[in-house]
Amino acid sequence: MASSPLNAEPSRPHEREEQHLLPKTYVDAAVENLNGDDEKEKNAPSQYIGQGEDDAPRSPLRKPHKRNGSLRVNGLRNKTSAQSLLVEKFQDRDGEHLTSINPLDSEDSGQQTQKSPSRRTGGGELVSGRRAGAGWERSGIRWAPLNVPLKRRLQTLVVLWHTLSIAILLTAFFFLCAIPLFWPLLFPYILHLLFSTAGHSGTLSRRSPLLRSLPIWSLFASYFPARLHRSQVLPPTRKYIFGYHPHGIISHGAFAAFVTEALGFAQLFPGITNTLLTLDSNFRIPLYRDYALALGLASVSRESCENLLARGGPNGEGMGRAITIVVGGARESLDARPDTLRLVLKRRKGFVKLGIRAGADLVPVLAFGENNLYDQVRPETHPVIHQMQLVVKKALGFTVRAGSAPSFPTPISLARMVASSRAFVSRVRSLQASRGLVLMSLVVLPQIPLFHARGVFNYDVGMMPYRTPLNIVVGRPVKVAQQKVPDEAYVDEIHGLYVAELERLWREWRGEFAAGMHGDLEFVE
């Protein structure tokens, strides 16, 4: 009598169909094959069997080679803890769904118990050190590839020049001072630099339309890229004060829109001559002063503003003239963080009084994306640094120049500000008495925000701005009636209308230019 088979359940498809059994899956069959291979390996002899010429021991049998499936599959991977198996599913080029099952190897699972490999040698255990270069592979800095298009390289070069223009020109001046041949020219130049009034005279005699319209500024504007938009046409028979918001870190949008013709200001506002205002101390920096005058920049002092709005134009009384003021100033730059819009405007009414005295209409300008160009240290995480920045700002008035690199005062202007600032002197004395020389040395830390963005050859570390779109929207003018002595009630009224127009710009264009911003428009101080 024949013995019954070990496995009464048939495995062939036609036999299972005859007994009305479900088809056997490929995974189950593969598991049985693996279990069968393991049983064969356990029962296999440890040495070769055969006659030899001597009784020397033979080499052990090699285990049959098992080819593990690739870990880089385009499908699902399931782990079975009971049998330590790895199930892989993927598709071939014909769309067929395939399943592969392999033993789960410790190397494939990525769970290694030892960080450094160890091997047995004749003298003991050999332990290896760390693998050189592993840290560079895990580096978080993303480096720019070598095959970057030439246009993008030129864009980066122009923005780099603009960001470092003060440092480059000042270095060139000191280099010329080291050459005795230039001393006869430098001495009268320095005297002229100290007593010149070109920065606040309002004549714009050094302004160069050629320099403002060079093709390199198109590369500068396309770096972000930046666009200028208008809400309505401004007649050239009026005077205007453009209020630029927010300040950001370096106000790149103000430079692209109102200092150069890269965004087409003359086409959008024909007949209007606009001047971007910056610190008066910038016109005491050798060589850079001449560069700024050629670009049409002017001082932000009260005298300069009144001169610019009272001269020029068809009638010689300033009609068709416009000035651009970054209203938030240095204080607002400390709140310039990505995806936020905090405007320092509640108590800023000096530009309103200036417009009423000069009879100039106020035009709010909202730059979407200006705060996204840099990252900076947050006051919530570093409150001590933030308080020190506020103290130095209040004492010295340092700021970030609108449209260029940080503006550092010259030695002469610094001496004047320190000598005239009682708050600064009292602050230094209190620090000497309470916290010592260490904190006193920290108080001279520049007020400029501690910021960073990307670099020239990487995307994570450096002082180059991020490539984030800039959309500068010019709002509707707030009509102003001229008064020699502005009434406080009228100043508050015009200020309220100006704020309302800014809010309208935010509501109307937020969905178009700031869809990803989670915060809302805020007015502080």
Short mmCIF file of C-alpha atoms in Angstrom, two decimals:
data_model
loop_
_atom_site.label_atom_id
_atom_site.label_comp_id
_atom_site.label_asym_id
_atom_site.label_seq_id
_atom_site.Cartn_x
_atom_site.Cartn_y
_atom_site.Cartn_z
CA MET A 1 0.00 0.00 0.00
CA ALA A 2 1.43 3.29 -1.14
CA SER A 3 2.15 5.83 1.56
CA SER A 4 0.31 9.16 1.44
CA PRO A 5 2.29 12.16 0.24
CA LEU A 6 3.81 14.54 2.77
CA ASN A 7 1.89 17.47 1.32
CA ALA A 8 -1.65 16.47 0.43
CA GLU A 9 -2.36 19.84 -1.11
CA PRO A 10 -1.31 19.86 -4.80
CA SER A 11 0.87 22.72 -6.05
CA ARG A 12 0.41 22.43 -9.81
CA PRO A 13 -2.21 24.81 -11.21
CA HIS A 14 -4.24 22.20 -13.14
CA GLU A 15 -4.31 19.80 -10.14
CA ARG A 16 -5.52 22.62 -7.82
CA GLU A 17 -8.19 23.52 -10.39
CA GLU A 18 -9.45 19.90 -10.49
CA GLN A 19 -9.83 19.90 -6.67
CA HIS A 20 -11.51 23.34 -6.75
CA LEU A 21 -8.67 24.98 -4.80
CA LEU A 22 -7.61 28.64 -5.12
CA PRO A 23 -4.46 29.34 -7.15
CA LYS A 24 -1.33 29.37 -5.08
CA THR A 25 0.34 32.80 -4.81
CA TYR A 26 3.87 33.40 -5.91
CA VAL A 27 4.84 34.65 -2.46
CA ASP A 28 3.74 31.38 -0.76
CA ALA A 29 5.64 29.32 -3.29
CA ALA A 30 8.75 31.42 -2.83
CA VAL A 31 8.54 31.03 0.96
CA GLU A 32 8.33 27.24 0.64
CA ASN A 33 11.32 27.22 -1.70
CA LEU A 34 13.36 29.28 0.76
CA ASN A 35 12.44 27.00 3.65
CA GLY A 36 13.36 24.00 1.55
CA ASP A 37 16.74 25.52 0.68
CA ASP A 38 17.44 26.19 4.37
CA GLU A 39 16.66 22.53 5.25
CA LYS A 40 19.00 21.36 2.50
CA GLU A 41 21.77 23.62 3.77
CA LYS A 42 21.40 22.29 7.32
CA ASN A 43 21.58 18.67 6.19
CA ALA A 44 24.44 19.25 3.74
CA PRO A 45 27.88 17.81 4.69
CA SER A 46 30.44 20.27 6.00
CA GLN A 47 33.30 18.83 3.87
CA TYR A 48 33.67 17.58 0.39
CA ILE A 49 33.08 13.82 0.01
CA GLY A 50 35.56 11.88 -2.05
CA GLN A 51 38.83 9.99 -1.99
CA GLY A 52 42.03 11.97 -1.70
CA GLU A 53 45.68 11.11 -1.86
CA ASP A 54 46.13 12.00 1.83
CA ASP A 55 44.08 12.61 4.97
CA ALA A 56 44.35 16.42 4.84
CA PRO A 57 41.07 18.21 5.70
CA ARG A 58 39.09 19.63 2.85
CA SER A 59 37.61 23.15 2.57
CA PRO A 60 34.01 23.54 3.79
CA LEU A 61 31.22 23.61 1.33
CA ARG A 62 30.20 27.00 -0.02
CA LYS A 63 26.68 28.05 0.67
CA PRO A 64 24.58 28.41 -2.45
CA HIS A 65 24.64 31.99 -3.71
CA LYS A 66 21.42 33.87 -3.11
CA ARG A 67 20.84 36.90 -5.29
CA ASN A 68 19.09 39.61 -3.34
CA GLY A 69 16.71 41.84 -5.22
CA SER A 70 17.63 45.48 -5.64
CA LEU A 71 16.59 47.81 -2.82
CA ARG A 72 15.87 50.56 -5.31
CA VAL A 73 12.54 49.41 -6.59
CA ASN A 74 9.68 51.56 -7.77
CA GLY A 75 7.01 49.98 -5.66
CA LEU A 76 6.04 48.82 -2.18
CA ARG A 77 8.28 47.03 0.32
CA ASN A 78 6.76 45.05 3.20
CA LYS A 79 8.65 43.46 6.08
CA THR A 80 7.55 40.20 7.66
CA SER A 81 9.04 40.01 11.10
CA ALA A 82 8.18 36.32 11.66
CA GLN A 83 10.24 34.96 8.79
CA SER A 84 12.60 37.96 8.28
CA LEU A 85 11.57 38.37 4.69
CA LEU A 86 11.52 41.37 2.41
CA VAL A 87 8.67 41.58 -0.07
CA GLU A 88 9.21 43.91 -3.04
CA LYS A 89 6.60 44.90 -5.59
CA PHE A 90 7.26 46.76 -8.80
CA GLN A 91 6.21 47.04 -12.42
CA ASP A 92 8.12 46.10 -15.51
CA ARG A 93 8.12 48.01 -18.78
CA ASP A 94 5.00 46.17 -20.00
CA GLY A 95 3.01 47.19 -16.93
CA GLU A 96 3.04 43.73 -15.42
CA HIS A 97 2.81 43.72 -11.61
CA LEU A 98 5.65 41.63 -10.27
CA THR A 99 6.45 40.54 -6.74
CA SER A 100 9.84 39.51 -5.43
CA ILE A 101 10.64 38.08 -2.01
CA ASN A 102 14.11 37.98 -0.48
CA PRO A 103 15.61 37.36 2.95
CA LEU A 104 15.90 40.59 4.92
CA ASP A 105 19.61 41.34 5.20
CA SER A 106 20.95 43.50 7.97
CA GLU A 107 22.81 45.67 5.48
CA ASP A 108 19.67 46.17 3.41
CA SER A 109 17.61 47.17 6.43
CA GLY A 110 20.08 49.90 7.28
CA GLN A 111 20.21 48.90 10.96
CA GLN A 112 23.88 48.31 11.69
CA THR A 113 24.80 47.74 15.28
CA GLN A 114 28.41 48.92 14.94
CA LYS A 115 29.43 52.28 13.51
CA SER A 116 32.91 51.08 12.56
CA PRO A 117 33.60 47.63 11.08
CA SER A 118 35.70 45.13 13.01
CA ARG A 119 37.55 42.09 11.72
CA ARG A 120 39.33 39.16 13.32
CA THR A 121 43.04 38.87 12.71
CA GLY A 122 45.78 36.64 14.01
CA GLY A 123 46.73 39.18 16.69
CA GLY A 124 43.20 39.98 17.88
CA GLU A 125 40.31 42.19 16.81
CA LEU A 126 40.97 44.94 14.25
CA VAL A 127 38.78 48.01 14.72
CA SER A 128 38.59 50.62 11.95
CA GLY A 129 38.18 54.36 12.43
CA ARG A 130 35.61 56.58 10.85
CA ARG A 131 35.40 56.92 7.09
CA ALA A 132 36.95 60.14 5.83
CA GLY A 133 34.63 62.48 3.95
CA ALA A 134 31.41 61.16 5.45
CA GLY A 135 30.62 64.55 6.98
CA TRP A 136 30.85 66.30 3.61
CA GLU A 137 28.33 63.88 2.17
CA ARG A 138 25.87 64.84 4.93
CA SER A 139 26.49 68.58 4.57
CA GLY A 140 23.37 70.75 4.45
CA ILE A 141 24.93 73.32 2.08
CA ARG A 142 23.70 73.02 -1.47
CA TRP A 143 26.43 74.01 -3.91
CA ALA A 144 25.66 75.54 -7.28
CA PRO A 145 26.48 73.33 -10.29
CA LEU A 146 29.17 74.28 -12.75
CA ASN A 147 26.85 74.32 -15.74
CA VAL A 148 24.83 77.37 -14.63
CA PRO A 149 23.78 79.46 -17.66
CA LEU A 150 25.87 82.53 -18.38
CA LYS A 151 22.89 84.86 -17.91
CA ARG A 152 22.39 83.71 -14.33
CA ARG A 153 26.10 84.14 -13.62
CA LEU A 154 25.94 87.72 -14.91
CA GLN A 155 22.87 88.41 -12.81
CA THR A 156 24.70 87.21 -9.71
CA LEU A 157 27.73 89.34 -10.59
CA VAL A 158 25.68 92.56 -10.91
CA VAL A 159 23.83 91.95 -7.63
CA LEU A 160 27.15 91.19 -5.93
CA TRP A 161 28.58 94.49 -7.20
CA HIS A 162 25.56 96.41 -5.95
CA THR A 163 25.66 94.74 -2.53
CA LEU A 164 29.39 95.40 -2.03
CA SER A 165 29.66 98.72 -3.90
CA ILE A 166 30.53 100.74 -0.77
CA ALA A 167 33.24 98.29 0.31
CA ILE A 168 34.72 97.99 -3.19
CA LEU A 169 34.89 101.73 -3.87
CA LEU A 170 36.21 102.53 -0.40
CA THR A 171 38.93 99.88 -0.82
CA ALA A 172 39.85 101.41 -4.17
CA PHE A 173 40.18 104.83 -2.51
CA PHE A 174 42.58 103.52 0.15
CA PHE A 175 44.56 101.78 -2.58
CA LEU A 176 44.95 105.11 -4.37
CA CYS A 177 46.04 106.74 -1.11
CA ALA A 178 48.92 104.25 -0.92
CA ILE A 179 50.32 105.58 -4.22
CA PRO A 180 52.14 108.92 -3.73
CA LEU A 181 51.58 109.80 -7.36
CA PHE A 182 47.89 110.42 -6.66
CA TRP A 183 48.35 112.56 -3.52
CA PRO A 184 48.20 115.91 -5.34
CA LEU A 185 44.77 114.89 -6.68
CA LEU A 186 43.41 113.23 -3.55
CA PHE A 187 44.02 116.15 -1.20
CA PRO A 188 41.74 118.66 -3.01
CA TYR A 189 39.25 115.84 -3.63
CA ILE A 190 38.93 115.18 0.11
CA LEU A 191 38.42 118.91 0.80
CA HIS A 192 35.72 119.01 -1.85
CA LEU A 193 34.16 115.88 -0.33
CA LEU A 194 33.88 117.46 3.11
CA PHE A 195 32.30 120.76 2.00
CA SER A 196 30.23 119.66 -1.00
CA THR A 197 26.46 120.27 -0.95
CA ALA A 198 25.59 118.23 -4.04
CA GLY A 199 23.82 115.58 -1.95
CA HIS A 200 21.14 117.97 -0.65
CA SER A 201 21.15 120.90 -3.07
CA GLY A 202 18.23 119.51 -5.09
CA THR A 203 19.70 120.44 -8.47
CA LEU A 204 20.46 116.84 -9.59
CA SER A 205 23.28 118.24 -11.70
CA ARG A 206 25.37 115.08 -11.35
CA ARG A 207 22.53 112.76 -12.37
CA SER A 208 23.44 110.54 -15.36
CA PRO A 209 20.55 109.13 -17.44
CA LEU A 210 23.06 106.94 -19.27
CA LEU A 211 24.22 105.21 -16.09
CA ARG A 212 20.63 104.74 -14.88
CA SER A 213 19.62 103.03 -18.13
CA LEU A 214 22.58 100.68 -18.62
CA PRO A 215 21.67 97.10 -19.65
CA ILE A 216 23.37 95.70 -16.55
CA TRP A 217 20.45 96.93 -14.43
CA SER A 218 18.14 94.67 -16.41
CA LEU A 219 20.31 91.80 -15.23
CA PHE A 220 19.97 93.13 -11.68
CA ALA A 221 16.17 93.27 -11.85
CA SER A 222 15.84 89.87 -13.56
CA TYR A 223 17.88 88.23 -10.80
CA PHE A 224 14.82 88.11 -8.49
CA PRO A 225 12.91 88.87 -10.85
CA ALA A 226 11.36 92.27 -10.06
CA ARG A 227 8.34 93.98 -11.64
CA LEU A 228 6.89 97.48 -11.23
CA HIS A 229 3.10 97.98 -11.33
CA ARG A 230 1.03 101.17 -11.21
CA SER A 231 -2.56 101.64 -10.06
CA GLN A 232 -3.20 104.79 -12.09
CA VAL A 233 -1.40 107.38 -14.19
CA LEU A 234 0.12 110.27 -12.25
CA PRO A 235 -0.13 113.66 -13.99
CA PRO A 236 3.25 115.45 -14.26
CA THR A 237 1.66 118.71 -13.12
CA ARG A 238 1.84 117.71 -9.43
CA LYS A 239 4.58 116.96 -6.90
CA TYR A 240 4.77 113.54 -5.27
CA ILE A 241 6.27 111.78 -2.27
CA PHE A 242 6.50 108.03 -2.80
CA GLY A 243 6.48 106.06 0.46
CA TYR A 244 8.20 102.70 -0.01
CA HIS A 245 7.13 99.78 2.23
CA PRO A 246 8.58 97.61 3.67
CA HIS A 247 12.20 98.56 4.22
CA GLY A 248 13.46 94.97 4.13
CA ILE A 249 17.15 94.42 4.76
CA ILE A 250 18.68 96.36 1.87
CA SER A 251 15.62 97.59 -0.10
CA HIS A 252 16.61 96.00 -3.39
CA GLY A 253 13.16 96.69 -4.83
CA ALA A 254 13.45 100.44 -4.26
CA PHE A 255 16.78 100.51 -6.06
CA ALA A 256 15.51 98.52 -9.06
CA ALA A 257 12.31 100.55 -9.41
CA PHE A 258 13.36 104.14 -8.63
CA VAL A 259 17.12 104.36 -9.24
CA THR A 260 17.38 102.48 -12.53
CA GLU A 261 15.21 102.28 -15.63
CA ALA A 262 15.27 98.47 -15.62
CA LEU A 263 11.57 98.27 -14.65
CA GLY A 264 10.40 101.08 -16.94
CA PHE A 265 9.56 103.87 -14.47
CA ALA A 266 9.80 106.54 -17.20
CA GLN A 267 7.29 104.63 -19.37
CA LEU A 268 4.82 104.05 -16.52
CA PHE A 269 5.08 107.61 -15.15
CA PRO A 270 6.08 109.90 -18.03
CA GLY A 271 7.18 113.41 -17.17
CA ILE A 272 8.03 112.61 -13.54
CA THR A 273 11.60 112.82 -12.24
CA ASN A 274 11.94 110.59 -9.20
CA THR A 275 14.80 110.59 -6.69
CA LEU A 276 15.50 107.88 -4.12
CA LEU A 277 16.73 109.30 -0.80
CA THR A 278 19.41 107.79 1.42
CA LEU A 279 21.58 108.77 4.40
CA ASP A 280 23.50 112.01 4.17
CA SER A 281 26.59 110.20 5.48
CA ASN A 282 26.77 108.21 2.26
CA PHE A 283 27.78 111.42 0.48
CA ARG A 284 30.89 111.63 2.63
CA ILE A 285 32.29 108.29 1.47
CA PRO A 286 35.07 108.77 -1.11
CA LEU A 287 34.31 107.56 -4.65
CA TYR A 288 31.01 106.06 -3.61
CA ARG A 289 29.60 109.57 -3.23
CA ASP A 290 30.23 110.28 -6.92
CA TYR A 291 28.73 106.94 -7.90
CA ALA A 292 25.57 107.67 -5.87
CA LEU A 293 25.20 111.17 -7.33
CA ALA A 294 25.50 109.79 -10.86
CA LEU A 295 22.70 107.32 -10.11
CA GLY A 296 20.50 110.22 -8.98
CA LEU A 297 20.46 109.48 -5.24
CA ALA A 298 20.06 112.34 -2.78
CA SER A 299 20.16 112.94 0.96
CA VAL A 300 17.11 112.19 3.07
CA SER A 301 17.58 115.32 5.18
CA ARG A 302 14.77 117.84 5.46
CA GLU A 303 16.73 120.45 3.51
CA SER A 304 17.31 118.03 0.66
CA CYS A 305 13.63 117.04 0.47
CA GLU A 306 12.43 120.63 0.38
CA ASN A 307 14.98 121.58 -2.28
CA LEU A 308 14.06 118.65 -4.52
CA LEU A 309 10.33 119.48 -4.34
CA ALA A 310 10.83 123.23 -4.83
CA ARG A 311 13.14 123.21 -7.86
CA GLY A 312 13.04 121.91 -11.38
CA GLY A 313 10.06 121.04 -13.53
CA PRO A 314 8.51 123.07 -16.35
CA ASN A 315 7.87 126.12 -14.17
CA GLY A 316 10.98 125.79 -11.99
CA GLU A 317 8.86 125.23 -8.87
CA GLY A 318 9.18 121.46 -8.64
CA MET A 319 6.16 120.35 -10.67
CA GLY A 320 6.83 116.87 -12.02
CA ARG A 321 9.36 116.20 -9.28
CA ALA A 322 9.05 113.19 -6.95
CA ILE A 323 11.06 111.80 -4.07
CA THR A 324 11.00 108.25 -2.68
CA ILE A 325 11.40 107.72 1.06
CA VAL A 326 11.70 104.33 2.74
CA VAL A 327 9.41 105.38 5.58
CA GLY A 328 10.05 102.50 8.01
CA GLY A 329 13.79 103.12 8.07
CA ALA A 330 16.24 101.29 10.30
CA ARG A 331 13.61 100.28 12.86
CA GLU A 332 11.54 98.47 10.25
CA SER A 333 14.54 96.52 8.98
CA LEU A 334 14.72 94.71 12.32
CA ASP A 335 11.26 93.23 11.64
CA ALA A 336 12.08 92.17 8.07
CA ARG A 337 11.49 88.43 8.26
CA PRO A 338 10.13 86.09 5.55
CA ASP A 339 6.37 85.77 5.19
CA THR A 340 5.70 88.74 7.49
CA LEU A 341 4.74 92.36 6.81
CA ARG A 342 5.18 94.60 9.85
CA LEU A 343 5.28 98.28 8.92
CA VAL A 344 6.59 100.95 11.28
CA LEU A 345 4.07 103.66 10.43
CA LYS A 346 1.79 104.57 13.33
CA ARG A 347 3.99 107.41 14.60
CA ARG A 348 5.78 108.18 11.33
CA LYS A 349 4.16 111.47 10.31
CA GLY A 350 7.18 113.54 9.31
CA PHE A 351 6.79 112.70 5.62
CA VAL A 352 3.10 113.72 5.85
CA LYS A 353 4.05 117.14 7.24
CA LEU A 354 6.69 117.47 4.53
CA GLY A 355 4.09 116.77 1.84
CA ILE A 356 1.66 119.32 3.31
CA ARG A 357 4.34 122.04 3.46
CA ALA A 358 5.48 121.36 -0.11
CA GLY A 359 2.03 120.66 -1.54
CA ALA A 360 3.11 117.18 -2.69
CA ASP A 361 0.67 114.29 -2.97
CA LEU A 362 1.50 111.12 -1.03
CA VAL A 363 1.81 107.89 -3.06
CA PRO A 364 2.06 104.63 -1.07
CA VAL A 365 4.19 101.86 -2.57
CA LEU A 366 3.94 98.25 -1.36
CA ALA A 367 6.71 95.81 -2.34
CA PHE A 368 5.52 92.20 -2.16
CA GLY A 369 8.46 89.88 -1.52
CA GLU A 370 10.96 92.41 -0.12
CA ASN A 371 11.04 90.72 3.29
CA ASN A 372 11.60 87.30 1.71
CA LEU A 373 15.01 88.17 0.27
CA TYR A 374 16.91 87.48 3.51
CA ASP A 375 16.68 85.51 6.74
CA GLN A 376 17.69 87.19 9.99
CA VAL A 377 18.05 86.42 13.68
CA ARG A 378 14.65 86.43 15.36
CA PRO A 379 14.20 88.62 18.46
CA GLU A 380 12.19 85.84 20.14
CA THR A 381 15.19 83.50 20.13
CA HIS A 382 17.90 86.17 20.69
CA PRO A 383 16.26 88.96 22.75
CA VAL A 384 19.56 90.35 24.08
CA ILE A 385 20.94 90.97 20.59
CA HIS A 386 17.67 92.59 19.53
CA GLN A 387 17.67 94.99 22.50
CA MET A 388 21.28 95.98 21.80
CA GLN A 389 20.41 96.71 18.19
CA LEU A 390 17.57 98.98 19.31
CA VAL A 391 19.88 100.84 21.73
CA VAL A 392 22.54 101.51 19.09
CA LYS A 393 19.89 102.50 16.54
CA LYS A 394 18.35 104.99 18.97
CA ALA A 395 21.72 106.45 19.93
CA LEU A 396 23.50 106.62 16.58
CA GLY A 397 20.81 106.29 13.96
CA PHE A 398 22.63 103.66 11.91
CA THR A 399 20.53 102.27 9.12
CA VAL A 400 20.68 100.09 6.06
CA ARG A 401 20.93 102.24 2.98
CA ALA A 402 17.88 101.99 0.76
CA GLY A 403 18.94 100.03 -2.27
CA SER A 404 22.49 99.11 -1.41
CA ALA A 405 24.81 97.63 1.17
CA PRO A 406 24.68 98.66 4.84
CA SER A 407 25.52 102.34 5.34
CA PHE A 408 28.26 102.85 7.87
CA PRO A 409 28.97 106.41 9.03
CA THR A 410 32.23 108.07 8.19
CA PRO A 411 34.65 108.94 11.02
CA ILE A 412 33.63 112.61 10.89
CA SER A 413 29.90 111.94 10.99
CA LEU A 414 30.40 109.27 13.66
CA ALA A 415 32.28 111.74 15.86
CA ARG A 416 29.51 114.30 15.43
CA MET A 417 26.76 111.82 16.29
CA VAL A 418 28.58 110.45 19.33
CA ALA A 419 29.42 113.93 20.62
CA SER A 420 25.82 115.10 20.24
CA SER A 421 24.16 111.97 21.57
CA ARG A 422 23.71 112.18 25.32
CA ALA A 423 21.74 108.96 25.27
CA PHE A 424 24.71 107.11 23.83
CA VAL A 425 27.11 108.52 26.41
CA SER A 426 24.81 107.69 29.31
CA ARG A 427 24.26 104.19 27.92
CA VAL A 428 28.01 103.53 27.71
CA ARG A 429 28.52 104.79 31.27
CA SER A 430 25.75 102.55 32.61
CA LEU A 431 27.26 99.55 30.86
CA GLN A 432 30.68 100.36 32.30
CA ALA A 433 29.26 100.50 35.80
CA SER A 434 26.95 97.50 35.64
CA ARG A 435 28.21 94.96 33.14
CA GLY A 436 31.82 95.82 32.46
CA LEU A 437 33.93 96.29 29.39
CA VAL A 438 32.72 93.16 27.64
CA LEU A 439 29.18 94.42 27.18
CA MET A 440 30.45 97.91 26.51
CA SER A 441 32.37 96.56 23.53
CA LEU A 442 29.22 94.86 22.27
CA VAL A 443 27.23 98.09 22.24
CA VAL A 444 29.23 99.33 19.27
CA LEU A 445 27.89 96.38 17.28
CA PRO A 446 26.31 97.91 14.16
CA GLN A 447 22.56 98.18 14.29
CA ILE A 448 22.20 96.44 10.95
CA PRO A 449 20.17 93.23 11.22
CA LEU A 450 22.08 89.98 11.63
CA PHE A 451 20.97 88.44 8.37
CA HIS A 452 22.02 85.83 5.86
CA ALA A 453 20.73 84.39 2.61
CA ARG A 454 22.61 82.59 -0.15
CA GLY A 455 26.15 82.84 -1.51
CA VAL A 456 27.72 83.26 -4.90
CA PHE A 457 28.46 79.53 -5.30
CA ASN A 458 25.92 78.02 -2.90
CA TYR A 459 22.24 78.34 -2.09
CA ASP A 460 22.28 78.42 1.74
CA VAL A 461 25.05 80.63 3.24
CA GLY A 462 26.07 84.16 2.28
CA MET A 463 24.93 87.79 1.91
CA MET A 464 23.47 87.49 -1.57
CA PRO A 465 19.66 87.83 -1.61
CA TYR A 466 17.48 84.86 -2.44
CA ARG A 467 15.98 84.65 -5.92
CA THR A 468 12.47 85.55 -4.79
CA PRO A 469 9.99 87.45 -7.00
CA LEU A 470 9.59 91.15 -6.21
CA ASN A 471 6.39 92.95 -7.18
CA ILE A 472 6.41 96.68 -6.47
CA VAL A 473 2.85 98.07 -6.63
CA VAL A 474 2.39 101.86 -6.77
CA GLY A 475 -0.93 102.92 -5.25
CA ARG A 476 -3.26 105.84 -5.83
CA PRO A 477 -2.09 109.30 -4.71
CA VAL A 478 -3.52 110.91 -1.59
CA LYS A 479 -4.34 114.51 -2.54
CA VAL A 480 -2.76 117.10 -0.25
CA ALA A 481 -3.61 120.80 0.18
CA GLN A 482 -0.53 122.92 0.80
CA GLN A 483 -0.13 124.58 4.20
CA LYS A 484 2.89 126.50 5.40
CA VAL A 485 2.23 125.41 8.99
CA PRO A 486 0.55 121.97 8.93
CA ASP A 487 -2.43 121.57 11.24
CA GLU A 488 -2.20 118.50 13.47
CA ALA A 489 -5.76 117.42 12.73
CA TYR A 490 -5.11 117.66 8.99
CA VAL A 491 -1.86 115.70 9.39
CA ASP A 492 -3.75 112.90 11.14
CA GLU A 493 -6.41 112.92 8.43
CA ILE A 494 -3.89 112.61 5.58
CA HIS A 495 -1.98 109.97 7.53
CA GLY A 496 -5.18 107.93 7.94
CA LEU A 497 -5.94 108.15 4.22
CA TYR A 498 -2.40 107.03 3.44
CA VAL A 499 -2.71 103.99 5.73
CA ALA A 500 -6.08 103.13 4.20
CA GLU A 501 -4.57 103.12 0.71
CA LEU A 502 -1.82 100.80 1.88
CA GLU A 503 -4.42 98.44 3.31
CA ARG A 504 -6.30 98.53 0.01
CA LEU A 505 -3.15 97.56 -1.89
CA TRP A 506 -2.62 94.66 0.50
CA ARG A 507 -6.18 93.35 0.25
CA GLU A 508 -6.41 93.74 -3.51
CA TRP A 509 -3.07 92.23 -4.49
CA ARG A 510 -2.28 89.82 -1.69
CA GLY A 511 -3.80 86.86 -3.51
CA GLU A 512 -1.81 87.69 -6.65
CA PHE A 513 1.63 88.43 -5.21
CA ALA A 514 1.62 86.99 -1.66
CA ALA A 515 -0.53 83.87 -1.86
CA GLY A 516 1.82 81.82 0.32
CA MET A 517 2.08 84.39 3.13
CA HIS A 518 0.36 83.23 6.31
CA GLY A 519 0.55 86.47 8.31
CA ASP A 520 -1.42 89.67 7.80
CA LEU A 521 -0.43 93.30 7.35
CA GLU A 522 0.52 94.87 10.70
CA PHE A 523 1.20 98.50 11.64
CA VAL A 524 3.53 99.00 14.61
CA GLU A 525 4.95 102.03 16.41
#
